[in-house]
């Protein structure tokens, strides 16, 4: 509060006291549910604004989003804040991080019915609730690349003059997804694959937004993103210019989840929000704002553009336990391969 305001208020305590007895409870008196998530979720064009408006109509509360760059950064922040975190709910981790998140001891079992969730592999968990999913893919500019890679081998061993922008697995869930996809296909030979791919990498960005921005600005003809990314360009820009390459061996999947913090002071409200993420209303917001596949039934059919997307022949997904056990070692391997002369 500014000093000038304090001086004025000092002369009218009686008036303020009278007002406090006669005015109805302010909106600020409503409970505030704090949801930690990632920046693209809360962007003006993301699902956050619509989710906030829709949930607040049902909860008699205020929904407050707090955003960080990416899902990995979200988990890092929760670890740093510990039990003193202001978060009631975390939205934006994925199945590659759920075991590590559980191991922090910060999350509580959600206690809600998740039967509505339908995701590839049938992910079900007592702590985390899936709300969308998407297969990772190399998205390319058809005006620059006429023959896109048809497999990871094509990507790894292809023309080094055709660059790709990727995300850092230490800070980004897509970056971690690429790390695990290469590990799933190459196994112990993953460091050698990274050493070859390094020649095609234009840059490694902290998160997805930075990498995709470079791609759409024409600085790289390829970017590591999602099978669903072209739907955005088809619907919002009316162009088929940007497409996802279909890889013969299959695609790694990302299943995004939300969970309730043990330290929440609004347990019932947090549970209500987690249930809401599986509602047709929430799920209908996801496809054309988060540009991912809905994890449950939507209130209306998916847009026509989603029927034109690549359909992976196989889905790769490591168990959360294996990822938690090996993630740091595999990142060290990645760092070693990327720094080789």
Coordinates of C-alpha atoms in Angstrom, one line a residue:
X1 CA 0.0 0.0 0.0
X2 CA 1.3 3.5 -0.9
X3 CA 2.0 6.0 1.9
X4 CA -0.5 8.5 0.4
X5 CA -3.3 5.9 0.8
X6 CA -2.2 5.2 4.3
X7 CA -2.5 8.9 5.3
X8 CA -6.0 9.2 3.9
X9 CA -7.2 6.0 5.5
X10 CA -5.9 7.1 8.9
X11 CA -8.6 9.8 9.1
X12 CA -11.5 7.6 8.3
X13 CA -11.4 4.5 10.6
X14 CA -15.0 5.0 11.7
X15 CA -16.3 5.1 8.2
X16 CA -14.4 2.0 7.2
X17 CA -15.7 0.2 10.2
X18 CA -19.2 1.1 9.2
X19 CA -18.7 -0.1 5.7
X20 CA -17.3 -3.4 6.8
X21 CA -20.6 -4.1 8.7
X22 CA -22.8 -3.2 5.8
X23 CA -21.0 -4.4 2.6
X24 CA -21.4 -8.0 1.4
X25 CA -18.4 -10.3 1.4
X26 CA -16.0 -9.3 -1.3
X27 CA -14.8 -11.7 -4.0
X28 CA -11.5 -11.8 -2.2
X29 CA -13.2 -13.7 0.6
X30 CA -13.7 -16.7 -1.7
X31 CA -11.3 -19.6 -1.3
X32 CA -8.3 -19.4 -3.7
X33 CA -7.2 -22.6 -5.3
X34 CA -3.6 -22.2 -6.5
X35 CA -2.6 -24.4 -9.4
X36 CA 1.1 -24.6 -10.6
X37 CA 1.4 -25.3 -14.3
X38 CA 3.5 -24.4 -17.3
X39 CA 3.6 -21.1 -19.3
X40 CA 1.9 -22.2 -22.5
X41 CA -1.1 -23.5 -20.5
X42 CA -1.7 -20.0 -19.0
X43 CA -0.9 -18.0 -22.1
X44 CA -3.7 -15.9 -23.6
X45 CA -4.1 -18.5 -26.4
X46 CA -3.7 -21.5 -24.0
X47 CA -6.4 -23.4 -22.1
X48 CA -5.8 -21.6 -18.9
X49 CA -8.1 -18.6 -19.3
X50 CA -11.0 -20.7 -20.5
X51 CA -10.4 -23.3 -17.8
X52 CA -10.4 -20.6 -15.1
X53 CA -13.6 -19.1 -16.3
X54 CA -15.4 -22.5 -16.6
X55 CA -14.2 -23.8 -13.2
X56 CA -15.0 -20.6 -11.3
X57 CA -18.6 -20.9 -12.5
X58 CA -18.9 -24.2 -10.6
X59 CA -16.7 -23.8 -7.5
X60 CA -17.6 -20.5 -5.9
X61 CA -13.8 -19.9 -5.6
X62 CA -11.0 -18.1 -7.3
X63 CA -8.7 -20.2 -9.5
X64 CA -5.1 -18.8 -9.5
X65 CA -2.6 -20.2 -12.0
X66 CA 1.1 -19.9 -11.2
X67 CA 3.3 -20.8 -14.2
X68 CA 6.9 -21.8 -14.9
X69 CA 8.6 -22.6 -18.2
X70 CA 7.9 -26.4 -18.4
X71 CA 6.9 -29.5 -16.6
X72 CA 10.4 -30.3 -15.5
X73 CA 10.8 -26.8 -14.2
X74 CA 7.5 -27.3 -12.4
X75 CA 8.8 -30.3 -10.5
X76 CA 12.0 -28.6 -9.7
X77 CA 10.2 -25.6 -8.2
X78 CA 8.0 -27.9 -6.1
X79 CA 11.1 -29.7 -4.8
X80 CA 12.7 -26.3 -3.9
X81 CA 9.6 -25.1 -2.1
X82 CA 8.9 -28.4 -0.4
X83 CA 6.0 -28.6 2.1
X84 CA 5.8 -24.7 2.3
X85 CA 4.7 -24.4 -1.4
X86 CA 1.6 -22.4 -2.1
X87 CA 0.5 -24.9 -4.6
X88 CA -2.7 -26.8 -4.0
X89 CA -2.5 -28.6 -7.4
X90 CA 0.3 -29.2 -9.9
X91 CA -0.9 -29.5 -13.5
X92 CA 1.6 -30.3 -16.2
X93 CA 3.9 -33.1 -15.0
X94 CA 3.9 -36.2 -17.2
X95 CA 4.2 -39.9 -16.8
X96 CA 8.0 -39.7 -17.2
X97 CA 8.1 -37.6 -14.0
X98 CA 5.4 -39.1 -11.8
X99 CA 7.5 -41.5 -9.9
X100 CA 10.1 -38.8 -9.1
X101 CA 7.2 -36.6 -8.0
X102 CA 5.9 -39.3 -5.8
X103 CA 9.3 -39.8 -4.2
X104 CA 9.3 -36.2 -3.0
X105 CA 6.5 -37.1 -0.6
X106 CA 4.7 -33.9 -1.5
X107 CA 1.7 -35.4 -3.2
X108 CA -1.4 -37.0 -1.8
X109 CA -3.7 -39.6 -3.3
X110 CA -6.4 -37.9 -5.2
X111 CA -9.3 -40.1 -4.1
X112 CA -11.5 -39.3 -7.2
X113 CA -13.1 -41.5 -9.8
X114 CA -10.9 -41.5 -12.9
X115 CA -12.8 -44.1 -14.9
X116 CA -13.6 -41.5 -17.6
X117 CA -9.9 -41.3 -18.6
X118 CA -9.0 -43.1 -21.8
X119 CA -5.3 -42.8 -22.8
X120 CA -3.1 -45.2 -24.8
X121 CA -1.6 -47.8 -22.5
X122 CA -4.5 -47.3 -20.0
X123 CA -2.5 -45.1 -17.5
X124 CA -4.2 -45.2 -14.1
X125 CA -2.7 -43.9 -10.8
X126 CA -3.9 -43.2 -7.3
X127 CA -1.9 -40.0 -7.1
X128 CA -2.0 -38.5 -10.6
X129 CA -4.9 -37.8 -13.0
X130 CA -4.3 -37.8 -16.8
X131 CA -5.9 -34.9 -18.6
X132 CA -4.4 -35.0 -22.1
X133 CA -1.8 -36.8 -24.2
X134 CA 0.2 -36.5 -27.4
X135 CA 2.7 -38.4 -29.4
X136 CA 6.0 -36.7 -29.9
X137 CA 7.1 -36.0 -33.5
X138 CA 9.6 -34.2 -35.7
X139 CA 7.6 -31.4 -37.3
X140 CA 9.0 -30.0 -40.5
X141 CA 8.5 -27.2 -43.0
X142 CA 7.4 -28.7 -46.3
X143 CA 8.6 -25.7 -48.2
X144 CA 12.2 -26.4 -47.1
X145 CA 12.3 -30.2 -46.6
X146 CA 10.9 -32.3 -49.4
X147 CA 11.9 -35.7 -48.0
X148 CA 11.4 -35.8 -44.3
X149 CA 13.0 -38.4 -42.1
X150 CA 11.0 -41.6 -41.9
X151 CA 12.6 -43.1 -38.8
X152 CA 14.9 -42.1 -35.9
X153 CA 17.7 -43.6 -37.9
X154 CA 16.9 -41.2 -40.8
X155 CA 16.9 -38.3 -38.3
X156 CA 20.1 -39.3 -36.6
X157 CA 22.0 -40.0 -39.8
X158 CA 20.4 -37.5 -42.2
X159 CA 21.7 -34.4 -43.9
X160 CA 23.4 -32.3 -41.3
X161 CA 22.7 -29.1 -43.2
X162 CA 18.9 -29.6 -42.4
X163 CA 18.8 -28.5 -38.8
X164 CA 16.4 -29.3 -36.0
X165 CA 15.7 -27.3 -32.8
X166 CA 15.2 -29.5 -29.8
X167 CA 14.5 -29.0 -26.1
X168 CA 16.8 -29.6 -23.1
X169 CA 15.9 -32.8 -21.2
X170 CA 17.0 -31.2 -17.9
X171 CA 14.3 -28.5 -18.1
X172 CA 11.7 -29.6 -20.7
X173 CA 9.3 -32.5 -20.9
X174 CA 9.5 -32.7 -24.7
X175 CA 13.3 -32.7 -24.3
X176 CA 13.0 -35.6 -21.9
X177 CA 10.6 -37.3 -24.3
X178 CA 13.2 -37.2 -27.1
X179 CA 15.9 -38.6 -24.7
X180 CA 13.6 -41.5 -23.8
X181 CA 12.5 -42.1 -27.3
X182 CA 16.1 -42.5 -28.5
X183 CA 16.9 -44.6 -25.5
X184 CA 13.8 -46.8 -26.3
X185 CA 15.0 -47.4 -29.8
X186 CA 18.8 -47.4 -29.5
X187 CA 19.2 -48.8 -25.9
X188 CA 22.8 -48.7 -24.8
X189 CA 23.8 -47.3 -28.2
X190 CA 21.9 -44.1 -27.4
X191 CA 25.1 -42.0 -26.7
X192 CA 26.4 -42.9 -30.2
X193 CA 23.1 -41.9 -31.7
X194 CA 23.2 -38.5 -29.9
X195 CA 26.8 -38.0 -31.1
X196 CA 25.6 -38.4 -34.7
X197 CA 22.4 -36.3 -34.2
X198 CA 24.4 -33.5 -32.7
X199 CA 25.5 -32.4 -36.1
X200 CA 21.9 -31.7 -37.1
X201 CA 20.9 -29.8 -34.0
X202 CA 20.7 -26.1 -34.5
X203 CA 20.2 -25.3 -30.8
X204 CA 18.9 -26.8 -27.6
X205 CA 16.3 -24.6 -25.9
X206 CA 15.1 -24.6 -22.2
X207 CA 11.5 -25.3 -23.3
X208 CA 9.1 -26.1 -26.1
X209 CA 8.0 -22.5 -26.8
X210 CA 11.5 -21.3 -27.6
X211 CA 12.2 -24.2 -29.9
X212 CA 8.9 -23.9 -31.8
X213 CA 9.3 -20.1 -32.1
X214 CA 12.6 -20.6 -33.8
X215 CA 11.0 -23.1 -36.2
X216 CA 8.1 -20.9 -37.2
X217 CA 10.4 -18.0 -37.7
X218 CA 12.3 -20.1 -40.3
X219 CA 15.5 -20.4 -38.3
X220 CA 15.3 -24.2 -38.4
X221 CA 13.4 -26.4 -40.9
X222 CA 12.6 -29.0 -38.2
X223 CA 11.6 -28.9 -34.5
X224 CA 10.9 -31.5 -31.9
X225 CA 7.2 -31.2 -31.1
X226 CA 4.0 -33.2 -31.3
X227 CA 2.0 -35.1 -33.9
X228 CA -0.9 -32.7 -33.0
X229 CA 1.1 -29.5 -33.8
X230 CA 0.1 -29.3 -37.5
X231 CA -3.6 -29.1 -36.4
X232 CA -2.9 -25.6 -35.0
X233 CA -1.6 -24.4 -38.4
X234 CA -4.4 -26.0 -40.3
X235 CA -7.1 -24.5 -38.1
X236 CA -5.6 -21.1 -37.1
X237 CA -3.5 -20.3 -40.1
X238 CA -5.3 -22.2 -42.8
X239 CA -2.1 -23.9 -44.0
X240 CA -0.8 -27.4 -44.5
X241 CA 2.8 -26.1 -44.7
X242 CA 3.9 -27.6 -41.4
X243 CA 3.6 -31.4 -41.0
X244 CA 4.7 -34.2 -38.6
X245 CA 7.0 -36.9 -39.9
X246 CA 5.7 -40.4 -39.4
X247 CA 8.4 -42.6 -38.0
X248 CA 8.3 -46.3 -39.0
X249 CA 9.3 -47.7 -35.6
X250 CA 6.6 -45.7 -33.8
X251 CA 6.5 -42.6 -31.6
X252 CA 7.0 -41.9 -27.9
X253 CA 3.9 -40.7 -26.1
X254 CA 3.5 -37.9 -23.5
X255 CA 0.6 -38.3 -21.0
X256 CA 0.2 -35.1 -19.0
X257 CA -1.2 -35.3 -15.5
X258 CA -2.3 -33.3 -12.5
X259 CA -2.0 -34.0 -8.8
X260 CA -2.9 -32.7 -5.4
X261 CA -0.4 -31.5 -2.9
X262 CA -0.5 -32.9 0.7
X263 CA -0.1 -29.5 2.1
X264 CA -3.2 -28.0 0.5
X265 CA -5.6 -26.2 2.7
X266 CA -8.4 -26.8 0.2
X267 CA -8.5 -30.6 -0.2
X268 CA -12.1 -30.8 -1.3
X269 CA -11.7 -27.9 -3.8
X270 CA -8.5 -29.5 -5.1
X271 CA -10.4 -32.8 -5.6
X272 CA -13.2 -30.9 -7.3
X273 CA -10.7 -29.4 -9.7
X274 CA -9.0 -32.8 -10.5
X275 CA -12.5 -34.2 -11.2
X276 CA -13.2 -31.2 -13.4
X277 CA -10.1 -31.9 -15.6
X278 CA -11.9 -35.1 -16.7
X279 CA -15.2 -33.4 -17.4
X280 CA -16.4 -33.0 -21.0
X281 CA -16.3 -29.2 -20.5
X282 CA -12.5 -29.2 -19.6
X283 CA -11.7 -31.8 -22.2
X284 CA -13.4 -29.8 -25.0
X285 CA -11.0 -26.9 -24.2
X286 CA -7.8 -29.0 -24.6
X287 CA -7.6 -29.9 -28.3
X288 CA -7.7 -26.3 -29.8
X289 CA -5.9 -24.5 -27.0
X290 CA -3.3 -27.0 -25.7
X291 CA -3.2 -28.7 -29.1
X292 CA -3.1 -32.2 -27.5
X293 CA -5.5 -35.1 -27.5
X294 CA -8.2 -35.2 -24.8
X295 CA -7.8 -37.9 -22.1
X296 CA -11.6 -38.3 -21.8
X297 CA -14.8 -37.7 -23.7
X298 CA -15.4 -34.2 -25.0
X299 CA -18.6 -32.3 -25.2
X300 CA -18.3 -32.1 -29.0
X301 CA -16.5 -34.1 -31.7
X302 CA -12.8 -33.3 -32.4
X303 CA -12.2 -30.8 -35.2
X304 CA -11.8 -32.2 -38.8
X305 CA -8.0 -31.3 -38.7
X306 CA -7.4 -33.9 -36.1
X307 CA -8.4 -36.6 -38.5
X308 CA -5.6 -35.6 -40.8
X309 CA -2.8 -36.1 -38.3
X310 CA -0.2 -38.8 -38.3
X311 CA -1.4 -42.0 -36.6
X312 CA 1.6 -43.8 -35.0
X313 CA 2.0 -47.5 -35.7
X314 CA 3.4 -48.1 -32.3
X315 CA 3.5 -46.2 -29.0
X316 CA 6.7 -46.1 -26.8
X317 CA 6.3 -45.4 -23.1
X318 CA 8.8 -46.3 -20.4
X319 CA 7.5 -47.1 -16.9
X320 CA 7.7 -44.1 -14.5
X321 CA 9.9 -46.3 -12.2
X322 CA 12.5 -47.0 -14.9
X323 CA 12.6 -43.3 -15.8
X324 CA 13.0 -42.2 -12.2
X325 CA 15.8 -44.8 -11.7
X326 CA 17.8 -43.9 -14.8
X327 CA 16.9 -40.3 -15.8
X328 CA 19.9 -38.6 -14.3
X329 CA 22.4 -41.2 -15.7
X330 CA 20.9 -40.9 -19.2
X331 CA 21.1 -37.1 -19.0
X332 CA 24.7 -37.4 -18.1
X333 CA 25.2 -39.6 -21.1
X334 CA 23.4 -37.0 -23.3
X335 CA 25.6 -34.2 -21.9
X336 CA 28.7 -36.2 -22.7
X337 CA 27.6 -37.0 -26.2
X338 CA 26.6 -33.4 -26.9
X339 CA 29.9 -32.0 -25.7
X340 CA 32.1 -34.3 -27.7
X341 CA 34.5 -32.6 -30.1

